[in-house]
Coordinates of C-alpha atoms in Angstrom, one line a residue:
X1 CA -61.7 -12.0 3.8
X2 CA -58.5 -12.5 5.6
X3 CA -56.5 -9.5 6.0
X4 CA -52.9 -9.9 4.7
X5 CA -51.6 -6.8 7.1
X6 CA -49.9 -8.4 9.9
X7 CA -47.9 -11.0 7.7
X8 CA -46.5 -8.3 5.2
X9 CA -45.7 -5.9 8.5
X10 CA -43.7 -9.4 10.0
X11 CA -41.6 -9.8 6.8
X12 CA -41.0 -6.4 6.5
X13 CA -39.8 -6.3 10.3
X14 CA -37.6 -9.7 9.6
X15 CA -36.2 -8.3 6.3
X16 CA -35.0 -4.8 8.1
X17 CA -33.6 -6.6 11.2
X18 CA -31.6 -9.1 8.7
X19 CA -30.2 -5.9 7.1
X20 CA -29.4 -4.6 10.3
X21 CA -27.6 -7.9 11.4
X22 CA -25.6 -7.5 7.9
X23 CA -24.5 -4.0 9.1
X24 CA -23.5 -5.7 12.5
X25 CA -21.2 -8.2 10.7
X26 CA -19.7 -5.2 8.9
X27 CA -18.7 -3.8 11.3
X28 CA -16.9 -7.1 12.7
X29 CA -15.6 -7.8 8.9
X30 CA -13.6 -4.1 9.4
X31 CA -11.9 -5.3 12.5
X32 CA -10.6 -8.5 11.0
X33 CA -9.7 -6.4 7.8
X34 CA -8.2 -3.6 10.5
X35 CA -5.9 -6.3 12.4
X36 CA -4.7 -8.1 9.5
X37 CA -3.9 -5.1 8.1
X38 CA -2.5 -3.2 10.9
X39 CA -0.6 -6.0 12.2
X40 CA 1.0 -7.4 8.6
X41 CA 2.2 -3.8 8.6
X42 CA 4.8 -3.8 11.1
X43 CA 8.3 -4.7 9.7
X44 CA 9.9 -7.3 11.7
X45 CA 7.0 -7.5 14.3
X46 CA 8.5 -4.5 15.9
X47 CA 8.5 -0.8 15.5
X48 CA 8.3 2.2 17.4
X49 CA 9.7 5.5 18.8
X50 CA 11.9 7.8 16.6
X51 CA 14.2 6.0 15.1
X52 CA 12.3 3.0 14.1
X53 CA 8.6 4.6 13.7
X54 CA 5.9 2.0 12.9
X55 CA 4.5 2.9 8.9
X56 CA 2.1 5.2 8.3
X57 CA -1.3 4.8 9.0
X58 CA -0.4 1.5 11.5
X59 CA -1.3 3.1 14.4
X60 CA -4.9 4.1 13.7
X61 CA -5.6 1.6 11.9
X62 CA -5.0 -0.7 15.1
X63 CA -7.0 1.4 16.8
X64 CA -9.8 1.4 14.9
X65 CA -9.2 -2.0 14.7
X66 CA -9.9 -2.8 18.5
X67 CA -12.6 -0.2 18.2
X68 CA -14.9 -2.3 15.2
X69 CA -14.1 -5.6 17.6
X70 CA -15.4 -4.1 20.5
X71 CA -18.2 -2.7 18.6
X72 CA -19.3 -5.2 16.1
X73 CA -19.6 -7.4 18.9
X74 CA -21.9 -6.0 21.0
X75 CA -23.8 -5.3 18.3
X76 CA -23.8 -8.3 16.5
X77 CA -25.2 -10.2 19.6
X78 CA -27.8 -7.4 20.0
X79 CA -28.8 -7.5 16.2
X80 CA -28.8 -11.3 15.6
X81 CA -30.5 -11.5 19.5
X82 CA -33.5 -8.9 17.8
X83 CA -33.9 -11.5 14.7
X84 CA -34.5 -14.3 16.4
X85 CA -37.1 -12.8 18.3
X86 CA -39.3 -12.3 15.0
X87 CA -37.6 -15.3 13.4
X88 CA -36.1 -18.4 15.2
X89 CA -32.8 -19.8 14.2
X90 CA -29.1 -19.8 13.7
X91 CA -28.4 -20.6 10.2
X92 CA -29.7 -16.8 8.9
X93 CA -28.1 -14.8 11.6
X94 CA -24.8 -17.0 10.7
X95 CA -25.4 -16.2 6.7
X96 CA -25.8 -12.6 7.3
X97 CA -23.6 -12.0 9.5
X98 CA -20.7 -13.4 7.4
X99 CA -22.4 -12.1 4.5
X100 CA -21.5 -8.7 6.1
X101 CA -18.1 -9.6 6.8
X102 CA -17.5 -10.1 3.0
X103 CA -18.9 -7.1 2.3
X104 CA -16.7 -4.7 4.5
X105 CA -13.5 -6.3 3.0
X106 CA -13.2 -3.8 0.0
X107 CA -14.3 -0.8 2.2
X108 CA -11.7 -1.8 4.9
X109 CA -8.8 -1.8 2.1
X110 CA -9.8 1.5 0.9
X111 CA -9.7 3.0 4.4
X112 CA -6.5 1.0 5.2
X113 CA -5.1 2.4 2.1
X114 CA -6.1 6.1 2.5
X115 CA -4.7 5.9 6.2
X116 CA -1.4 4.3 5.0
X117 CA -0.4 6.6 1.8
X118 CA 1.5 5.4 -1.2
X119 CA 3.4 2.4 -1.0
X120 CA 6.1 0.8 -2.8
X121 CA 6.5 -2.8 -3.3
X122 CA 9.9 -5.4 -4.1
X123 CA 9.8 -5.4 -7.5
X124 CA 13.1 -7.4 -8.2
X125 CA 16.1 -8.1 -5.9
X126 CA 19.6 -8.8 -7.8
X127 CA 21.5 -12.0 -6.5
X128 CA 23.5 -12.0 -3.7
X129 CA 27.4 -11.5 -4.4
X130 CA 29.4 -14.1 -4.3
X131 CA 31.8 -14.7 -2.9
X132 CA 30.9 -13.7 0.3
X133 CA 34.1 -12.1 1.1
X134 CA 33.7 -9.2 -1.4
X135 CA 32.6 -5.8 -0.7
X136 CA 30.7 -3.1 -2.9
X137 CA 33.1 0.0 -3.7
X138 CA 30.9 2.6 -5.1
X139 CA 28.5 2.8 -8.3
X140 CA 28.1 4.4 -11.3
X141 CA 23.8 5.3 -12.4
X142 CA 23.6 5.5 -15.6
X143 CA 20.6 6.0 -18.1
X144 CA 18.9 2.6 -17.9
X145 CA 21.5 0.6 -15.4
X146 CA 24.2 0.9 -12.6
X147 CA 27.3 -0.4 -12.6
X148 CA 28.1 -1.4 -9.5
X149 CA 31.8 -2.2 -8.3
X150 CA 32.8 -4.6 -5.9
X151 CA 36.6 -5.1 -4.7
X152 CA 37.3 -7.9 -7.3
X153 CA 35.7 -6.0 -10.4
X154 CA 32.3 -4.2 -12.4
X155 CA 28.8 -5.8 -12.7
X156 CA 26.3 -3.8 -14.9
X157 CA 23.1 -4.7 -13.8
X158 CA 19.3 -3.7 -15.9
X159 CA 17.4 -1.2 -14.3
X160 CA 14.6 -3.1 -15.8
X161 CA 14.7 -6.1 -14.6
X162 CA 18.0 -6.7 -12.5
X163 CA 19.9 -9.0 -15.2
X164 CA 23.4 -8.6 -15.6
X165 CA 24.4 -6.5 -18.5
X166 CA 28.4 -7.6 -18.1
X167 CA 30.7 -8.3 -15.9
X168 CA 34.6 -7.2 -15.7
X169 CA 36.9 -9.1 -13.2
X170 CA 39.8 -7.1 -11.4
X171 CA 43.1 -7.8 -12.2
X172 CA 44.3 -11.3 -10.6
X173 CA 44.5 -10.5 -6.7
X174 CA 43.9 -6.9 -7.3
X175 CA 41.0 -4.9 -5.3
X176 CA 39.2 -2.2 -6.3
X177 CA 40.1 1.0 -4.8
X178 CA 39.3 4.0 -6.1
X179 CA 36.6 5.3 -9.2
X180 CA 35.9 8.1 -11.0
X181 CA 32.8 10.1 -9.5
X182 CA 31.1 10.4 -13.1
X183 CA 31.1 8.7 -16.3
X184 CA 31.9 11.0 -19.0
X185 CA 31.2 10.0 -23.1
X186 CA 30.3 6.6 -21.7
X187 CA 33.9 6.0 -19.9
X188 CA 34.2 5.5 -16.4
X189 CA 38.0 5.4 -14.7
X190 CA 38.6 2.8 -11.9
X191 CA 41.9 1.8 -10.7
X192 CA 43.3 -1.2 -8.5
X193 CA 46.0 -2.4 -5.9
X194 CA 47.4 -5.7 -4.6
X195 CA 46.8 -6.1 -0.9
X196 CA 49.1 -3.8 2.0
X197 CA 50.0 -2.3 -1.7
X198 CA 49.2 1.3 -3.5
X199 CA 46.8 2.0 -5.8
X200 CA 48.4 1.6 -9.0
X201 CA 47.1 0.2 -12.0
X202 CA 44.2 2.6 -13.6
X203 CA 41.7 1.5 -16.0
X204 CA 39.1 3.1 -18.3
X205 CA 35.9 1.3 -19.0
X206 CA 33.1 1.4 -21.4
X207 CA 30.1 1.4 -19.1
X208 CA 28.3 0.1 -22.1
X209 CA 29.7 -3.1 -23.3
X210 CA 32.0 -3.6 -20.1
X211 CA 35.2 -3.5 -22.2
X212 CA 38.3 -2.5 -20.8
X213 CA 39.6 0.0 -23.1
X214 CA 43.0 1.0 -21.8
X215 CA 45.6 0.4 -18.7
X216 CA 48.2 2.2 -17.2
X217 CA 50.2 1.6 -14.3
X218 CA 51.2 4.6 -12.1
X219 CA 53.3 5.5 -9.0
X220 CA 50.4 5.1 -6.1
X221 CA 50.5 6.6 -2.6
X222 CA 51.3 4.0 -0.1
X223 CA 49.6 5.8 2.2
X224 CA 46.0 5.2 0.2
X225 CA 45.6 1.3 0.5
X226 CA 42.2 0.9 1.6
X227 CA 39.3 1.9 -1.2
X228 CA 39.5 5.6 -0.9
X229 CA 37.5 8.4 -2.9
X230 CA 39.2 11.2 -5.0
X231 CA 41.8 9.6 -6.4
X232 CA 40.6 9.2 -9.9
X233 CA 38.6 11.1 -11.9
X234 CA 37.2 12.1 -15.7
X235 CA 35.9 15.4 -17.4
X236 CA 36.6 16.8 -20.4
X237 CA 38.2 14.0 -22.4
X238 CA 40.8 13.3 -20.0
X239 CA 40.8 10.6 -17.1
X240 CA 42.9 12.4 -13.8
X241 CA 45.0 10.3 -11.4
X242 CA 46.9 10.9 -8.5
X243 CA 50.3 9.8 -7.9
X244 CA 52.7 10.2 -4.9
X245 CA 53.8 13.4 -5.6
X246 CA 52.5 14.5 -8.9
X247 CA 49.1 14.7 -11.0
X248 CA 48.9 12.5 -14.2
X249 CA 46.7 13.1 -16.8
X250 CA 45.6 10.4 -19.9
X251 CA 43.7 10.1 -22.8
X252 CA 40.0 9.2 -21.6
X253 CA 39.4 7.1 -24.6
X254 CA 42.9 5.7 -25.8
X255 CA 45.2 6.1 -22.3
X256 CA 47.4 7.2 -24.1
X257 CA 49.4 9.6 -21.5
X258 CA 48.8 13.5 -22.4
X259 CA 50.6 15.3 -19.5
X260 CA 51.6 15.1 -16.0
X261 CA 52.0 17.8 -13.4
X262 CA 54.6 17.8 -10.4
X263 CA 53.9 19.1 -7.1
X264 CA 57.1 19.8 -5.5
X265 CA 59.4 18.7 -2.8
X266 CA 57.5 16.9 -0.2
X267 CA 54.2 17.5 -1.7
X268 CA 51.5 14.9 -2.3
X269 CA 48.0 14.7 -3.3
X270 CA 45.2 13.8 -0.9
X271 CA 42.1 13.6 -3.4
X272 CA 41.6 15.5 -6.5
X273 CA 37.6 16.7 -8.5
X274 CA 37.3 17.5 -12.3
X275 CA 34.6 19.3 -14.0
X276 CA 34.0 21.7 -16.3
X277 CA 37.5 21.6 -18.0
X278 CA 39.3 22.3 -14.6
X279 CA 40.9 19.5 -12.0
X280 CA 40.9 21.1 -8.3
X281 CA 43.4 18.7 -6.2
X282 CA 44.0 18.9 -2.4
X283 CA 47.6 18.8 -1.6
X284 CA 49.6 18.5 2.1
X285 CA 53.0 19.4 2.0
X286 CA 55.5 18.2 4.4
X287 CA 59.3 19.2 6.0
X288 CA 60.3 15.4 6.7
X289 CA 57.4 15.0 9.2
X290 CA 56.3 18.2 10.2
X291 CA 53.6 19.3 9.0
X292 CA 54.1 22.3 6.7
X293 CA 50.4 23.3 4.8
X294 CA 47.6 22.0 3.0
X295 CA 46.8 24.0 -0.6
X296 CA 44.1 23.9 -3.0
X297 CA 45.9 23.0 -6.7
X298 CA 44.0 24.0 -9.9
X299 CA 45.2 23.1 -12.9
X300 CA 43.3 23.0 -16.7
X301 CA 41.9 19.4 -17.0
X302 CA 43.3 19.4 -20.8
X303 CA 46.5 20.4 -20.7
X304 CA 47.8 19.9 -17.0
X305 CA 48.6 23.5 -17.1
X306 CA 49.5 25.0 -13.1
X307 CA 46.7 27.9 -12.6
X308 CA 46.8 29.0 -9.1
X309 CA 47.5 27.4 -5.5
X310 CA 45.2 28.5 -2.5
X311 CA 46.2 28.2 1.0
X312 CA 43.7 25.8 2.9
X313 CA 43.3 27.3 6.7
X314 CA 44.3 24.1 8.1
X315 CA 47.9 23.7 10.6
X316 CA 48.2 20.2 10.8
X317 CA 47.7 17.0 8.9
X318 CA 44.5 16.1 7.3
X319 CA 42.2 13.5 8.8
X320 CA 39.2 13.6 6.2
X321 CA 39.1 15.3 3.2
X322 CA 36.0 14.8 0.9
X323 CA 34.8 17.0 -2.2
X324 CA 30.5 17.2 -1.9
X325 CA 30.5 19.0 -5.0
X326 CA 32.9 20.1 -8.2
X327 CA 30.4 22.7 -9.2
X328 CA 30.1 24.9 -7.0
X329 CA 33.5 23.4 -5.3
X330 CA 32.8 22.4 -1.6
X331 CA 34.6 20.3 0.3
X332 CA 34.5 18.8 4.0
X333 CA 38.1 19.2 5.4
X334 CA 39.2 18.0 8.9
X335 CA 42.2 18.0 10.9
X336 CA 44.4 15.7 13.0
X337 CA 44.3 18.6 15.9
X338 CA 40.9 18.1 17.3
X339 CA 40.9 22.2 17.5
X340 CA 41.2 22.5 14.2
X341 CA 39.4 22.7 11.3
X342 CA 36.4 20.4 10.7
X343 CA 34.4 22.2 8.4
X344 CA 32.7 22.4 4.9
X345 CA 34.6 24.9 2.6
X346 CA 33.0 26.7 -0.5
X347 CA 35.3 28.4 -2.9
X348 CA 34.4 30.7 -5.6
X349 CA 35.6 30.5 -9.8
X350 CA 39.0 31.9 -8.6
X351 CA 39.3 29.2 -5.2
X352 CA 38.7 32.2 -3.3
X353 CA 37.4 30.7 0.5
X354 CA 33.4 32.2 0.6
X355 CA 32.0 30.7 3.3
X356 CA 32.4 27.2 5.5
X357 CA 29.9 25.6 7.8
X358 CA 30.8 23.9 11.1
X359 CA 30.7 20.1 11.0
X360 CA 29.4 20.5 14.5
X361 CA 27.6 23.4 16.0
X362 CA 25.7 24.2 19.4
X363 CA 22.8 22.8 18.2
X364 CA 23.4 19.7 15.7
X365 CA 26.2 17.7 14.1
X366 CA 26.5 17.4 10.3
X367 CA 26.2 13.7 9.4
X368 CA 27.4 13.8 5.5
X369 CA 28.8 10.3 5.6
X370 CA 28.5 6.7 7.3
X371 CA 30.9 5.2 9.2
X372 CA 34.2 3.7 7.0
X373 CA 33.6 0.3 5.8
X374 CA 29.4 0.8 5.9
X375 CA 29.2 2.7 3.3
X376 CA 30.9 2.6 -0.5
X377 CA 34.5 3.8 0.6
X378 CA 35.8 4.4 -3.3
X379 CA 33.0 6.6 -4.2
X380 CA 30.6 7.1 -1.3
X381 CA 27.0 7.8 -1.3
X382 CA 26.9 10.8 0.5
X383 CA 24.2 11.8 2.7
X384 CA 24.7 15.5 1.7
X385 CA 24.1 17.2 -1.3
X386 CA 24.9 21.1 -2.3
X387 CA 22.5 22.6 -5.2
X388 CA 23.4 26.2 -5.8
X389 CA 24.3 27.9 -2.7
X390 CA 22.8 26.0 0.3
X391 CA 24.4 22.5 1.9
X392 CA 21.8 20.2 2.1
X393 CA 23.2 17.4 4.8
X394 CA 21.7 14.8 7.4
X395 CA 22.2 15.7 11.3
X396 CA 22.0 14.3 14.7
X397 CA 21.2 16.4 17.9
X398 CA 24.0 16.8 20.0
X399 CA 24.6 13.1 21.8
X400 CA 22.9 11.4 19.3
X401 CA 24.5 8.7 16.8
X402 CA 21.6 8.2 13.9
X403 CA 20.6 11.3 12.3
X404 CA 16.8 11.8 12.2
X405 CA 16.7 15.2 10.5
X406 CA 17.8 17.4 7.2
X407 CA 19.1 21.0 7.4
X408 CA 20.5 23.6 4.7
X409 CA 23.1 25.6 5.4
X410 CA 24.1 28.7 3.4
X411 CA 27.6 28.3 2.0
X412 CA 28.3 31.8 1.9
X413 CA 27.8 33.0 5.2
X414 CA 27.4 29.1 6.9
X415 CA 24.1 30.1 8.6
X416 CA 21.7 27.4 9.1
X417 CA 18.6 28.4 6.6
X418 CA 16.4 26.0 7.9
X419 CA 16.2 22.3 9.5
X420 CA 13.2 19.6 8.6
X421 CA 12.7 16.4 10.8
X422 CA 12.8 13.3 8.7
X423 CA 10.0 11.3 10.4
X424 CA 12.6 8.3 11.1
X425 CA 16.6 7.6 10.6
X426 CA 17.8 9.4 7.1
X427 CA 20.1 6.6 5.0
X428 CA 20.1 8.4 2.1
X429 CA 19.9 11.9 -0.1
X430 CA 19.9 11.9 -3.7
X431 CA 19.7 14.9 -5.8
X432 CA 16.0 14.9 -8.2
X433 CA 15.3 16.9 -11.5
X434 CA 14.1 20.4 -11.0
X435 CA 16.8 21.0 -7.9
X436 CA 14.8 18.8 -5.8
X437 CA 16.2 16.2 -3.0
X438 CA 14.7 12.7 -2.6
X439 CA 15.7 11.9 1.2
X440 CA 15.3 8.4 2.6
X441 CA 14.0 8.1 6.2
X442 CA 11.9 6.1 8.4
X443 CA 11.5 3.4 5.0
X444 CA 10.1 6.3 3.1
X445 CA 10.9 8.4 0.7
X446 CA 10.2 12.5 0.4
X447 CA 10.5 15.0 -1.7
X448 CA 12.6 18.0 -0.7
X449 CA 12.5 21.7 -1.7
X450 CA 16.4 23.1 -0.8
X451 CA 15.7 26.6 -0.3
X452 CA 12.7 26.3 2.0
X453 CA 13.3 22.6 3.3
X454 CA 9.7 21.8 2.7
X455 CA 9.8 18.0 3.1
X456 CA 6.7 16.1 1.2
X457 CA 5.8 12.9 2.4
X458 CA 6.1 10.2 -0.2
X459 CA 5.9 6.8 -0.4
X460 CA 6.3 3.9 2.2
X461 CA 9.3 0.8 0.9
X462 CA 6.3 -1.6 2.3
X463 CA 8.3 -4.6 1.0
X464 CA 11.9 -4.6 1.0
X465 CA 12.7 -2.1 4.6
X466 CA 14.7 -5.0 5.4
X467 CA 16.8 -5.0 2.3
X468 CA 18.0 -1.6 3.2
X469 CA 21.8 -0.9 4.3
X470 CA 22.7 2.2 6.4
X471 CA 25.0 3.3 3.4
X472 CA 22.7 2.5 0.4
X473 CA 22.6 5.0 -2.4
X474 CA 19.1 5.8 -3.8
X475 CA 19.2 5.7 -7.3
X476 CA 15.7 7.0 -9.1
X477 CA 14.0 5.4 -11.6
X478 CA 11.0 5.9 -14.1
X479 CA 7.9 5.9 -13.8
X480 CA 8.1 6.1 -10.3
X481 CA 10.3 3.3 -9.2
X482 CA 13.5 3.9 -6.9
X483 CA 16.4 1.4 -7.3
X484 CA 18.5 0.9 -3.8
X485 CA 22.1 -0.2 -4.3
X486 CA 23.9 -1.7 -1.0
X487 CA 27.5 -1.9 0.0
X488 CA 27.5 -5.5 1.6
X489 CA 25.5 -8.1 -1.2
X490 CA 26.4 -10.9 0.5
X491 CA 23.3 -11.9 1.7
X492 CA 21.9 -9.5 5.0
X493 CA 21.2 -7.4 2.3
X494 CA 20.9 -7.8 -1.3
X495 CA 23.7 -6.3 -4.1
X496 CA 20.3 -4.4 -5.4
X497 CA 16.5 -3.9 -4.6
X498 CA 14.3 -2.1 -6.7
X499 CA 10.9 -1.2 -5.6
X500 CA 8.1 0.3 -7.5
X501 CA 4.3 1.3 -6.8

């Protein structure tokens, strides 16, 4: 009788050496998945160093990527060399090699994905503006959309799906130039100027329907052509606009004028903040042209009524004045004389000075803004944000122009509390529920605690980095998804991109 043995003992050795030429091709299938993947991950075909870091998980996934090619084939030629010592041929090695290839696709995503983190894809991107000569001006985020203005008027867009909600022209060569910095009951306040002209005619809208509810014309500042912030603003049913020399107050709803406040003999407003039933308004005061002091201005939002004046420790003109916050009130003040002040200022209930922090410092520069005309000049998107009593603001190390790092400062005292580095160039901070910071670096976004400057790492903007202006403002949305509204729509880089996992 013939003994079967030796047959069953070939087959066996031809099915394990076909398995191990499987694995073989595996391993070749993970460096093609590897260098697709690694490679497809690089914005723009270029990245690297610390202010334009490749993604996360790029790196080692090249590696490994020349690591399985190097691999898989020396020992696919070993493995396939083995089977066709037991059994002759090239159409099975091919087969099973391939057949492993398929089979380390899945595997290789999952690994790709684990190295790479949470992503976030191009959902929708909003048209690009047109004309091409306008400009964005600042934005209001509301509930489910943002109003965006541009110098010739309002768009609402759907934070759903991008479609316009309304659109509101400007008055007929008018430019948008300054906007309230919230909407309150549904009302935003926005007011225009001819060109080379002040801003002077002051409208309120309902940011639901886009209807202009009221206009009033007013005495601007010549001095205040270009878009500037601070020269409008809304709280407590009353919309506040500056004048030359005086505070105005209207109606928020109706327009209708409700009181107006003078500020003296060679007094004039620079930018003014409302909330909580009280309008804080920075004023410079001049003797013909000298220079004669700078005052904080309180007065009840309602009524107009004159509470208290505080001395500003400034002795000569203003060069930049900007309120980060209404409640608690901090502002960044700076001065012509380049040994003056250039600082944050944080003022108590009664506009008693409490603390300031130096703009720039031994050891960093503050970077709470982008340069003029990058950014939204009538109501900026700040890159610094104050929740209770620390300044949470972007910085650069001394000789550096991009900022690649977060600190807090205490506003009390102005002592740095702590500093984070960003992981890549921070565009933008926005304030999260639960006094948390969302800060936009490197193409991704983290999650930031204020009081201990614990940065978590969030997800990568896979598609869409390109879409992103230095002065965008980071808008959160649900579920998740992040909205990114730029300055210049005109076609470098969308009106507005939302991405979503």
């Amino acid at each position: 009788m013939e003994d079967s043995r030796p047959a069953r003992r070939t087959r066996g050795a031809v099915w394990g050496k076909a398995l191990l030429v499987v694995a073989a091709g595996l391993v070749v299938g993970l460096a093609v998945a590897f260098h697709w993947f690694g490679w497809t991950s690089i914005p723009g075909n270029a990245c690297g160093g610390r202010f334009s870091p490749c993604p996360e998980g790029t790196t080692p996934t090249i590696l490994l990527a020349f690591l399985c090619t190097f691999a898989g084939t020396i020992l696919v030629n070993w493995r396939v060399a083995e089977l066709t010592r037991v059994r002759p041929g090239k159409a099975l090695p091919a087969v099973l090699v391939v057949t492993g290839m398929v089979l380390a696709l899945w595997p290789g995503w999952e690994t790709y994905a684990w190295m790479r983190g949470p992503v976030l894809d191009r959902a929708w991107v909003a048209p690009v503006d047109r004309p091409g000569t306008v400009k964005g001006v600042g934005n209001w985020a509301l509930d489910s959309s943002v109003v965006r203005a541009r110098t010739d008027g309002l768009t609402s867009y759907d934070l759903a799906d991008g479609h316009e909600h309304w659109s509101l022209d400007a008055p007929v060569r008018g430019s948008a130039c300054a906007m309230s910095d919230t909407v309150v009951d549904g009302i935003g306040v926005i007011a225009f100027g001819r060109e080379d002209e002040p801003c002077d005619t002051v409208w309120g809208v309902d940011t639901t329907s886009g209807r202009k509810l009221w206009e009033r014309k007013i005495k601007g500042d010549a001095g205040f052509g270009p878009p500037t912030d601070g020269r409008v603003a809304a709280d407590s049913g009353v919309a506040v606009a500056l004048e030359d020399t005086s505070v105005r107050g209207f109606a928020l709803r109706a327009g209708v004028p409700r009181w107006k406040l003078d500020l003296g003999e060679g007094c004039s407003p620079v930018v003014a903040s409302a909330a909580a039933g009280r309008t804080r308004v920075v004023v410079q005061c001049m003797s013909g042209s000298a220079f004669r002091s700078l005052q904080l201005v309180s007065l009840d939002t309602s009524t107009g009524t004159h509470v208290r004046r505080t001395a500003l420790p400034a002795e000569s003109r203003w060069e930049a004045v900007m309120v980060l916050s209404a409640r608690p009130f901090a502002l960044w003040l700076k001065e012509k004389d380049d040994r003056g002040t250039d600082a944050v200022l944080a003022f108590g209930d009664q506009d008693r000075l409490r603390g300031s922090v130096k703009v720039s410092g031994r050891e960093e520069d503050l970077r709470m803004t982008v340069d003029t005309g990058q950014g939204f000049d009538a109501r900026p998107a700040l890159r610094a944000v104050v929740v209770g009593d620390v300044l949470v603001t972007a910085a650069t190390k001394p000789g550096e122009a991009v900022p690649g790092s977060v600190s807090g400062y205490g506003l009390g005292g102005g002592r740095r509390l702590w500093h984070a580095d960003a992981g890549g160039p921070v565009t933008a901070l926005t304030r999260l529920p639960g006094n948390r910071l969302a800060v936009l670096a490197g193409g991704r976004i983290g999650s930031l605690d204020p009081r201990t400057g614990h940065l978590a790492e969030g997800p990568l903007i896979r598609e869409g980095t390109d879409d992103v202006a230095e002065g965008t403002q980071l808008v959160p949305g649900r579920d998740g998804d992040w909205l990114l509204v730029n300055p210049d729509g005109t076609g470098v880089t969308p009106p507005l991109l939302r991405v979503s996992r």
